[in-house]
Amino acid sequence: MSDEHRIADHESSIAKRCRPIALVVACFVAACVAAGVSNRAAANETLILLDGKRIEADVTAIDAASGRISAEGLDRAIELQGLRSLVRPKRDIARAKGAFEVHLTGGGVVMTETLKIADERVTFRSAYGEAALPIEAVRAAAFATDVEATDGQAAERPAASDQGREALAAALAQPPGEKDRLLVVVEGKVQTLLGLVSEWQAAGVAFDWEGETRQIPYTRVYAIVLAQLGPAHDATGECAVATTDGSTITGRVAGLADGQLAVRLHQDIGLSVPWDAVESITIKSDRLVFLSDLKPAAVQVRPVVTLERPPQVDRGVMGGPLSLAGQTFEKGLGVMSRTELAFDQPTGFDALAATIGIDDSAAERGNCEFVVLVDGREAFRATMTGKTPPREIRVSTAGGRRVSLVVEPGDDLDLADHADWCDARLLKSEK
């Protein structure tokens, strides 16, 4: 065994969960000795505002009370919720990978060295300290390594493979249920069992399945997706902090001071992350809502000569990625000509922003009119062709109750009018 790897003995204690479920995950450590963190790079951070504007600045602090960012190069403090993201300079820092992955209900994944689930609590130790979360704050737990220790001997974990990753992703994509999903390897294939984990010990997992308690060898278990009995998690206002060890810690940023970023995972439970370990912060701002995340109040599609194609959410109208001049977008709406999408504007929002254009799938063909209506009144119109560069727009919707996105055919009727409303989002001005 090298100095760079150590594996702890399995915990033998067993606890009971109130559902009733008891889950004691044997704590082991397969962490690499982390390389020294380099000094802070001289390059500035990039702040990307809600309207898409980019600002280069040297962030020095985030106030815990107001959530405002102080930075050299700014003439005034910027509210964290006024950003889409904060990107730090690239740094050459070695990463120490944890033994487990803890998947948070907010969408993040924390790499941890130890893990224990018992008494409705999930307790772990990461590179940034220890935390004990209520079980409803955790979506899943999985092994991050493909080698385990069994009585001091290394054993391959066959589930820790592409097949295991695909099975975990599929389980996480399903709506939360009332039973735990245990991912195991049976005859070389990853299978999902629905039931309740009653205990986890060094010899294996006791799983209540189809009315019987079954003992499953420890090395055959890959992941557990936990039942979710409470209300759906609302991540509005939270941040996703990407770190150098591969974690994405989701929660509310509680402040940045003395080189430490405080992230609150749940109520008063948090972690303190060294600023030098932060790669980026993505904000799910309470002042931004993507139209592709909203259900339209009304939809009209009336083609002239082409086949009717329904609007696509976060895809182009032909089903491929949203793509304008070679740039792809994760969020947005893809439509054909003579399509109108109407949305009820949430209270307090007062602007629409988007990047518009004809999708690359049209191969430089197409000619159409992009129109924004606010309560039926035209607030914006622009002609776009397949050769027109993408255009970033910001349209005032102040005082409006309904915002409509309309695409009308141009000179070539509706032929090849693959219109994209990329990153279409409603904004709320800072008070």
XYZ file of C-alpha atoms in Angstrom:
431
model
C 0.000 0.000 0.000
C 1.503 3.334 -1.045
C 1.601 6.479 1.064
C -0.821 8.058 -1.380
C -3.668 5.673 -0.602
C -5.201 4.522 2.671
C -8.300 2.505 3.346
C -10.075 2.566 6.680
C -11.849 -0.401 8.281
C -15.598 -0.725 7.795
C -17.801 0.513 10.578
C -19.610 -2.317 12.315
C -22.249 -0.300 14.114
C -25.834 -0.435 12.779
C -28.472 2.235 13.362
C -32.201 2.359 12.640
C -33.927 4.971 10.464
C -37.362 6.267 11.419
C -39.154 5.321 8.154
C -38.046 2.624 9.388
C -34.810 2.416 7.510
C -31.350 1.907 8.932
C -28.351 2.554 6.833
C -24.825 2.580 8.131
C -22.341 2.984 5.330
C -18.952 1.594 6.170
C -16.500 4.445 6.309
C -13.377 3.982 4.302
C -10.909 6.410 2.794
C -9.363 6.111 -0.638
C -8.131 9.681 -0.889
C -4.977 10.790 -2.607
C -2.635 13.112 -0.773
C -3.525 16.474 -2.231
C -0.841 18.482 -3.910
C -0.161 21.907 -2.481
C -2.594 24.589 -3.608
C -0.937 27.205 -5.737
C -0.988 30.848 -4.821
C -3.915 32.885 -6.035
C -3.563 33.681 -9.726
C -3.093 37.260 -10.714
C -5.816 37.154 -13.377
C -9.223 38.594 -12.534
C -12.514 36.791 -12.074
C -15.174 37.054 -14.773
C -18.601 38.146 -13.552
C -21.434 37.319 -15.966
C -24.513 39.426 -15.234
C -28.118 38.357 -15.740
C -28.337 40.332 -18.985
C -25.213 38.618 -20.348
C -22.775 41.480 -19.726
C -19.299 40.325 -18.669
C -17.142 42.196 -16.146
C -13.516 41.444 -15.298
C -12.768 42.154 -11.649
C -10.725 40.916 -8.714
C -13.239 39.636 -6.133
C -12.185 40.396 -2.577
C -15.275 39.675 -0.476
C -18.946 38.676 -0.438
C -20.911 40.252 2.379
C -22.795 37.650 4.433
C -25.716 39.949 5.256
C -26.400 41.663 1.927
C -24.930 39.113 -0.481
C -23.061 41.877 -2.293
C -19.738 41.282 -4.002
C -16.824 43.629 -3.444
C -14.084 43.578 -6.031
C -11.189 45.666 -7.235
C -12.129 47.209 -10.548
C -15.804 47.733 -9.671
C -17.158 51.199 -9.046
C -19.912 49.718 -6.889
C -20.728 46.449 -5.163
C -22.706 43.915 -7.230
C -25.417 41.733 -5.735
C -24.642 38.018 -6.016
C -28.224 37.389 -7.157
C -27.548 39.835 -10.000
C -25.145 37.323 -11.576
C -25.603 34.241 -13.674
C -22.126 33.013 -12.837
C -18.695 33.898 -11.495
C -15.746 32.208 -13.198
C -12.324 32.103 -11.619
C -9.016 31.968 -13.502
C -7.787 28.541 -14.578
C -5.198 27.140 -12.187
C -3.016 24.041 -12.336
C -4.047 22.338 -9.096
C -3.971 18.589 -8.449
C -7.284 17.155 -7.264
C -7.749 14.634 -4.499
C -10.806 12.531 -5.285
C -13.011 11.300 -2.459
C -14.192 7.733 -1.968
C -17.909 8.553 -2.121
C -20.261 10.846 -3.987
C -23.070 12.491 -2.020
C -25.733 13.776 -4.438
C -27.631 16.710 -2.942
C -31.292 17.400 -3.682
C -30.239 20.802 -5.040
C -28.379 19.029 -7.832
C -24.833 19.160 -6.506
C -22.388 16.336 -5.867
C -19.954 16.465 -2.942
C -16.908 14.192 -3.060
C -16.451 12.767 0.449
C -13.928 10.634 2.271
C -16.416 9.006 4.643
C -20.157 8.456 4.653
C -22.732 7.338 7.158
C -26.521 7.303 6.851
C -28.526 6.583 9.981
C -31.321 8.033 12.089
C -32.583 10.196 9.208
C -29.177 11.900 8.935
C -26.433 11.760 6.311
C -23.034 12.388 7.843
C -19.871 12.763 5.793
C -16.380 14.202 5.830
C -15.141 16.027 2.744
C -12.019 18.018 1.999
C -13.896 21.044 3.373
C -14.961 19.637 6.732
C -17.709 17.497 8.211
C -21.460 17.885 7.788
C -24.562 16.070 9.017
C -27.543 16.691 6.746
C -31.167 15.644 7.178
C -31.899 12.771 4.845
C -34.326 14.831 2.765
C -31.374 17.038 1.731
C -29.642 14.096 0.026
C -30.795 12.477 -3.206
C -28.286 9.636 -3.507
C -24.971 8.184 -2.399
C -22.552 6.295 -4.617
C -19.051 4.889 -4.552
C -16.630 7.093 -6.446
C -13.886 4.481 -6.801
C -13.764 1.145 -8.574
C -11.680 -0.611 -5.910
C -12.887 -1.572 -2.433
C -11.304 -3.264 0.545
C -12.668 -6.560 1.862
C -10.853 -7.877 4.916
C -7.791 -5.938 3.862
C -7.820 -7.253 0.290
C -8.465 -5.066 -2.724
C -11.481 -6.152 -4.736
C -12.808 -4.775 -7.980
C -16.196 -3.104 -7.840
C -17.801 -4.143 -11.141
C -20.614 -1.625 -10.847
C -18.232 1.324 -10.891
C -18.193 1.471 -14.659
C -19.926 3.216 -17.529
C -22.839 0.852 -17.003
C -23.065 1.821 -13.353
C -22.913 5.515 -14.218
C -25.679 5.127 -16.768
C -27.837 3.221 -14.270
C -27.324 5.884 -11.605
C -28.152 8.684 -14.063
C -31.332 6.839 -15.091
C -32.372 6.342 -11.462
C -31.765 10.009 -10.648
C -33.777 11.063 -13.706
C -36.878 9.257 -12.454
C -39.343 11.087 -10.204
C -38.538 10.561 -6.516
C -40.496 7.679 -5.016
C -41.399 6.250 -1.635
C -38.831 3.468 -1.809
C -35.064 3.406 -1.946
C -33.415 2.311 -5.184
C -30.425 0.058 -4.626
C -28.118 -0.359 -7.623
C -26.428 -3.765 -7.587
C -24.534 -6.023 -9.990
C -26.233 -9.305 -10.866
C -24.522 -11.631 -13.364
C -22.362 -8.826 -14.638
C -25.196 -6.362 -15.175
C -26.320 -3.424 -13.072
C -29.865 -3.853 -11.792
C -32.079 -1.613 -9.680
C -33.961 -3.009 -6.692
C -36.856 -1.123 -5.110
C -37.243 -1.502 -1.382
C -35.807 -0.269 1.898
C -32.251 -0.589 3.111
C -32.463 -1.952 6.634
C -28.738 -2.145 7.428
C -25.285 -1.849 5.916
C -22.411 -3.735 7.487
C -18.974 -5.013 6.517
C -20.358 -8.349 5.318
C -22.958 -6.814 3.049
C -26.241 -4.922 2.753
C -29.513 -6.079 4.237
C -32.230 -4.945 1.848
C -35.964 -5.374 2.358
C -37.160 -6.379 -1.111
C -40.438 -8.024 -2.127
C -41.309 -8.818 1.478
C -37.984 -10.456 2.302
C -34.735 -9.225 3.771
C -31.929 -10.162 1.415
C -28.206 -10.056 2.101
C -26.281 -8.516 -0.788
C -22.468 -8.751 -0.887
C -20.837 -5.437 -0.150
C -18.711 -5.374 -3.312
C -21.805 -5.823 -5.501
C -23.391 -2.558 -4.392
C -22.743 0.606 -6.390
C -25.209 3.263 -5.267
C -28.345 4.089 -3.316
C -30.963 6.551 -4.529
C -32.957 7.541 -1.480
C -36.709 7.836 -1.216
C -37.986 11.403 -1.164
C -41.088 11.787 0.995
C -41.143 15.567 1.464
C -41.940 18.411 -0.939
C -39.760 19.000 -4.004
C -36.610 20.998 -3.363
C -36.721 24.637 -4.494
C -33.211 25.688 -5.497
C -34.134 29.292 -6.362
C -31.506 31.612 -4.955
C -28.991 28.835 -4.425
C -25.547 28.566 -5.985
C -23.536 25.696 -7.427
C -19.908 26.006 -6.351
C -17.538 23.940 -8.518
C -14.329 23.045 -6.703
C -10.940 21.614 -7.589
C -11.672 18.163 -6.112
C -14.529 17.593 -8.569
C -17.341 18.567 -6.197
C -20.248 20.821 -7.081
C -21.547 22.097 -3.758
C -25.085 23.449 -3.980
C -26.531 25.754 -1.370
C -26.646 29.410 -0.405
C -23.423 31.392 -0.353
C -23.194 32.847 3.131
C -20.142 35.014 2.542
C -16.531 35.285 1.438
C -13.951 36.560 3.907
C -10.345 35.811 4.806
C -9.967 33.521 1.808
C -12.852 31.242 2.824
C -16.191 30.873 0.991
C -19.028 29.860 3.319
C -21.737 27.719 1.702
C -24.891 26.874 3.633
C -26.131 23.441 2.545
C -29.220 23.311 4.723
C -30.475 25.832 7.283
C -27.506 26.286 9.652
C -25.422 23.412 8.200
C -22.591 24.453 5.926
C -19.079 24.004 4.627
C -16.182 26.433 4.397
C -14.379 26.188 1.054
C -10.970 27.808 0.494
C -11.338 30.470 -2.207
C -8.323 28.983 -4.024
C -10.266 25.709 -4.342
C -13.210 27.392 -6.099
C -13.368 27.130 -9.896
C -16.725 28.786 -10.507
C -20.014 29.769 -8.913
C -23.243 29.377 -10.882
C -26.233 31.207 -9.410
C -29.870 30.161 -9.707
C -30.860 33.754 -9.176
C -34.252 34.657 -7.757
C -34.180 37.523 -10.273
C -34.070 35.269 -13.349
C -36.435 32.656 -14.745
C -35.936 30.828 -18.035
C -39.018 30.685 -20.237
C -38.154 27.088 -21.108
C -38.753 26.245 -17.427
C -42.262 27.752 -17.524
C -45.435 26.246 -18.928
C -46.798 28.458 -21.726
C -50.174 30.060 -21.096
C -50.981 29.643 -24.809
C -49.362 28.060 -27.882
C -50.222 28.638 -31.546
C -48.477 26.948 -34.485
C -49.861 27.739 -37.962
C -47.430 26.807 -40.752
C -47.850 28.177 -44.263
C -46.237 25.542 -46.488
C -44.055 23.423 -44.171
C -45.074 20.575 -41.911
C -46.241 21.585 -38.470
C -43.522 21.171 -35.867
C -44.244 21.822 -32.186
C -42.004 24.149 -30.179
C -39.022 22.464 -28.551
C -37.811 23.094 -25.007
C -34.029 23.539 -24.703
C -33.683 22.125 -28.235
C -33.902 23.426 -31.787
C -37.196 22.933 -33.607
C -35.659 20.035 -35.574
C -34.692 18.286 -32.330
C -30.977 19.049 -32.262
C -29.086 21.342 -29.886
C -29.814 25.066 -29.977
C -26.985 26.374 -32.144
C -26.310 29.870 -33.490
C -23.126 30.634 -35.474
C -21.449 27.584 -34.002
C -22.331 28.403 -30.406
C -24.588 25.972 -28.580
C -26.997 26.949 -25.809
C -28.334 24.735 -23.043
C -31.470 26.808 -22.456
C -33.985 28.263 -24.854
C -36.892 27.583 -27.210
C -36.774 26.337 -30.790
C -39.758 27.145 -33.011
C -40.816 27.399 -36.654
C -42.385 30.392 -38.366
C -45.952 31.339 -37.485
C -45.503 30.199 -33.893
C -46.624 32.189 -30.881
C -45.760 31.273 -27.291
C -47.424 33.289 -24.524
C -46.202 33.273 -20.927
C -47.675 34.787 -17.786
C -45.030 37.090 -16.336
C -44.271 36.438 -12.640
C -44.804 39.341 -10.266
C -41.919 41.797 -10.094
C -40.211 40.823 -13.351
C -39.734 43.649 -15.837
C -37.514 42.602 -18.755
C -37.007 39.871 -21.348
C -33.509 38.952 -22.532
C -32.499 36.423 -25.183
C -30.120 35.670 -28.015
C -32.104 35.303 -31.223
C -31.310 33.925 -34.659
C -31.953 31.185 -37.179
C -30.542 27.845 -36.068
C -27.432 26.444 -37.737
C -29.541 23.464 -38.860
C -31.071 25.757 -41.508
C -27.676 25.907 -43.279
C -27.794 29.723 -43.725
C -31.299 29.605 -45.172
C -34.418 31.129 -43.655
C -35.874 34.599 -43.274
C -38.270 35.568 -40.510
C -39.432 38.238 -38.070
C -38.836 37.888 -34.305
C -41.524 39.774 -32.369
C -42.083 40.335 -28.647
C -45.565 41.309 -27.460
C -46.338 42.633 -23.984
C -50.041 42.340 -23.177
C -50.669 42.161 -26.922
C -48.697 45.323 -27.763
C -45.592 45.068 -29.923
C -42.481 45.855 -27.875
C -39.790 44.508 -30.208
C -39.362 43.383 -33.840
C -36.302 42.308 -35.787
C -35.729 40.614 -39.149
C -33.272 37.717 -39.060
C -31.965 35.580 -41.908
C -29.831 32.480 -41.952
C -26.805 34.684 -42.626
C -27.555 37.302 -39.957
C -25.261 37.116 -36.888
C -27.028 36.166 -33.634
C -28.442 39.150 -31.794
C -28.663 39.688 -28.050
C -31.831 41.516 -27.070
C -33.275 43.054 -23.929
C -36.899 44.200 -24.025
C -38.763 46.033 -21.268
C -41.796 44.126 -20.022
C -42.419 46.433 -17.044
C -46.033 46.447 -15.935
C -46.975 43.610 -18.280
C -48.873 40.520 -17.254
C -48.337 38.410 -20.384
C -45.251 38.183 -22.611
C -45.527 36.559 -26.044
C -42.757 35.353 -28.349
C -43.873 35.445 -31.975
C -42.059 34.389 -35.128
C -43.542 35.523 -38.443
C -42.432 34.338 -41.914
C -40.354 36.636 -44.084
C -39.729 36.791 -47.827
C -39.398 33.017 -48.279
C -42.633 32.108 -46.479
C -41.746 29.699 -43.650
C -39.142 27.608 -45.491
C -36.123 26.769 -43.286
C -37.295 29.204 -40.603
C -35.742 27.316 -37.688
C -36.014 30.155 -35.195
C -34.162 30.056 -31.853
C -34.936 32.069 -28.721
C -31.707 31.074 -26.968
C -31.343 31.765 -23.238
C -34.815 33.385 -23.304
C -35.321 34.616 -19.752
C -37.350 37.057 -17.702
C -35.405 39.403 -15.427
C -36.189 41.327 -12.298
C -34.348 44.616 -11.806
C -32.347 45.169 -8.641
C -34.225 47.337 -6.156
